């Protein structure tokens, strides 16, 4: 069930984040901190910092890092594909 929730959350984020990765940050925060409470605000800020430092699109990187934090390696793959 967590995999389906991860996929659906990041699919919605990818679908409605017009304007690039930085426009997706409030949507990601709303999904993972406020709605599902998968992460605390401090964990979310740490993940965003790491996602910004690594090469690649920030929205994809953050989806990967949130997925790995929530559901391990399969969660990272599912969240990334969803985004």
mmCIF file of C-alpha atoms in Angstrom:
data_model
loop_
_atom_site.group_PDB
_atom_site.id
_atom_site.type_symbol
_atom_site.label_atom_id
_atom_site.label_comp_id
_atom_site.label_asym_id
_atom_site.label_seq_id
_atom_site.Cartn_x
_atom_site.Cartn_y
_atom_site.Cartn_z
ATOM 1 C CA UNK A 1 0.000 0.000 0.000
ATOM 2 C CA UNK A 2 2.848 2.399 0.765
ATOM 3 C CA UNK A 3 4.201 1.861 -2.743
ATOM 4 C CA UNK A 4 0.905 2.836 -4.314
ATOM 5 C CA UNK A 5 0.691 5.942 -2.104
ATOM 6 C CA UNK A 6 4.258 6.908 -3.035
ATOM 7 C CA UNK A 7 3.587 6.450 -6.728
ATOM 8 C CA UNK A 8 0.307 8.362 -6.657
ATOM 9 C CA UNK A 9 1.742 11.248 -4.614
ATOM 10 C CA UNK A 10 4.730 11.762 -6.889
ATOM 11 C CA UNK A 11 2.637 11.212 -10.020
ATOM 12 C CA UNK A 12 0.423 14.102 -8.908
ATOM 13 C CA UNK A 13 3.471 16.223 -8.147
ATOM 14 C CA UNK A 14 4.963 15.541 -11.573
ATOM 15 C CA UNK A 15 1.657 16.202 -13.259
ATOM 16 C CA UNK A 16 0.898 19.530 -11.594
ATOM 17 C CA UNK A 17 4.338 21.072 -11.029
ATOM 18 C CA UNK A 18 4.578 23.487 -13.920
ATOM 19 C CA UNK A 19 7.693 25.610 -13.763
ATOM 20 C CA UNK A 20 10.431 23.126 -12.952
ATOM 21 C CA UNK A 21 11.797 21.440 -9.877
ATOM 22 C CA UNK A 22 11.701 24.451 -7.611
ATOM 23 C CA UNK A 23 8.000 24.895 -8.322
ATOM 24 C CA UNK A 24 7.483 21.311 -7.143
ATOM 25 C CA UNK A 25 9.003 21.880 -3.697
ATOM 26 C CA UNK A 26 5.804 23.179 -2.035
ATOM 27 C CA UNK A 27 3.847 20.292 -3.576
ATOM 28 C CA UNK A 28 6.366 17.743 -2.306
ATOM 29 C CA UNK A 29 6.338 19.342 1.137
ATOM 30 C CA UNK A 30 2.553 19.246 1.243
ATOM 31 C CA UNK A 31 2.459 15.560 0.303
ATOM 32 C CA UNK A 32 5.289 14.164 2.427
ATOM 33 C CA UNK A 33 5.164 16.425 5.498
ATOM 34 C CA UNK A 34 1.576 17.621 5.826
ATOM 35 C CA UNK A 35 -0.695 14.985 4.250
ATOM 36 C CA UNK A 36 1.109 11.667 4.741
ATOM 37 C CA UNK A 37 3.519 12.669 7.567
ATOM 38 C CA UNK A 38 6.228 10.453 6.126
ATOM 39 C CA UNK A 39 8.886 12.999 7.103
ATOM 40 C CA UNK A 40 9.311 15.767 9.619
ATOM 41 C CA UNK A 41 10.056 19.282 8.416
ATOM 42 C CA UNK A 42 13.701 18.880 9.459
ATOM 43 C CA UNK A 43 14.060 15.650 7.485
ATOM 44 C CA UNK A 44 12.391 17.304 4.499
ATOM 45 C CA UNK A 45 14.799 20.250 4.657
ATOM 46 C CA UNK A 46 17.758 17.858 4.833
ATOM 47 C CA UNK A 47 16.508 15.896 1.816
ATOM 48 C CA UNK A 48 15.981 19.094 -0.180
ATOM 49 C CA UNK A 49 19.522 20.198 0.624
ATOM 50 C CA UNK A 50 20.973 16.900 -0.547
ATOM 51 C CA UNK A 51 18.734 16.847 -3.633
ATOM 52 C CA UNK A 52 19.963 20.304 -4.602
ATOM 53 C CA UNK A 53 23.616 19.337 -4.184
ATOM 54 C CA UNK A 54 23.446 16.209 -6.317
ATOM 55 C CA UNK A 55 23.511 16.427 -10.108
ATOM 56 C CA UNK A 56 20.211 16.110 -11.940
ATOM 57 C CA UNK A 57 16.733 17.576 -11.684
ATOM 58 C CA UNK A 58 15.870 18.528 -8.110
ATOM 59 C CA UNK A 59 12.326 17.132 -8.277
ATOM 60 C CA UNK A 60 13.556 13.719 -9.442
ATOM 61 C CA UNK A 61 16.348 13.680 -6.872
ATOM 62 C CA UNK A 62 13.977 14.604 -4.067
ATOM 63 C CA UNK A 63 11.507 11.912 -5.176
ATOM 64 C CA UNK A 64 14.305 9.363 -5.061
ATOM 65 C CA UNK A 65 15.493 10.457 -1.623
ATOM 66 C CA UNK A 66 11.987 10.614 -0.148
ATOM 67 C CA UNK A 67 11.195 7.181 -1.571
ATOM 68 C CA UNK A 68 14.330 5.646 -0.114
ATOM 69 C CA UNK A 69 13.634 7.234 3.262
ATOM 70 C CA UNK A 70 10.025 6.005 3.337
ATOM 71 C CA UNK A 71 10.196 2.555 1.721
ATOM 72 C CA UNK A 72 13.786 1.669 0.933
ATOM 73 C CA UNK A 73 15.144 0.947 -2.536
ATOM 74 C CA UNK A 74 11.812 -0.193 -4.063
ATOM 75 C CA UNK A 75 10.226 2.994 -2.736
ATOM 76 C CA UNK A 76 12.948 5.074 -4.371
ATOM 77 C CA UNK A 77 12.330 3.438 -7.728
ATOM 78 C CA UNK A 78 8.562 3.792 -7.480
ATOM 79 C CA UNK A 79 8.666 7.445 -6.379
ATOM 80 C CA UNK A 80 11.123 8.306 -9.136
ATOM 81 C CA UNK A 81 9.017 6.607 -11.807
ATOM 82 C CA UNK A 82 5.922 8.352 -10.445
ATOM 83 C CA UNK A 83 7.529 11.745 -10.695
#
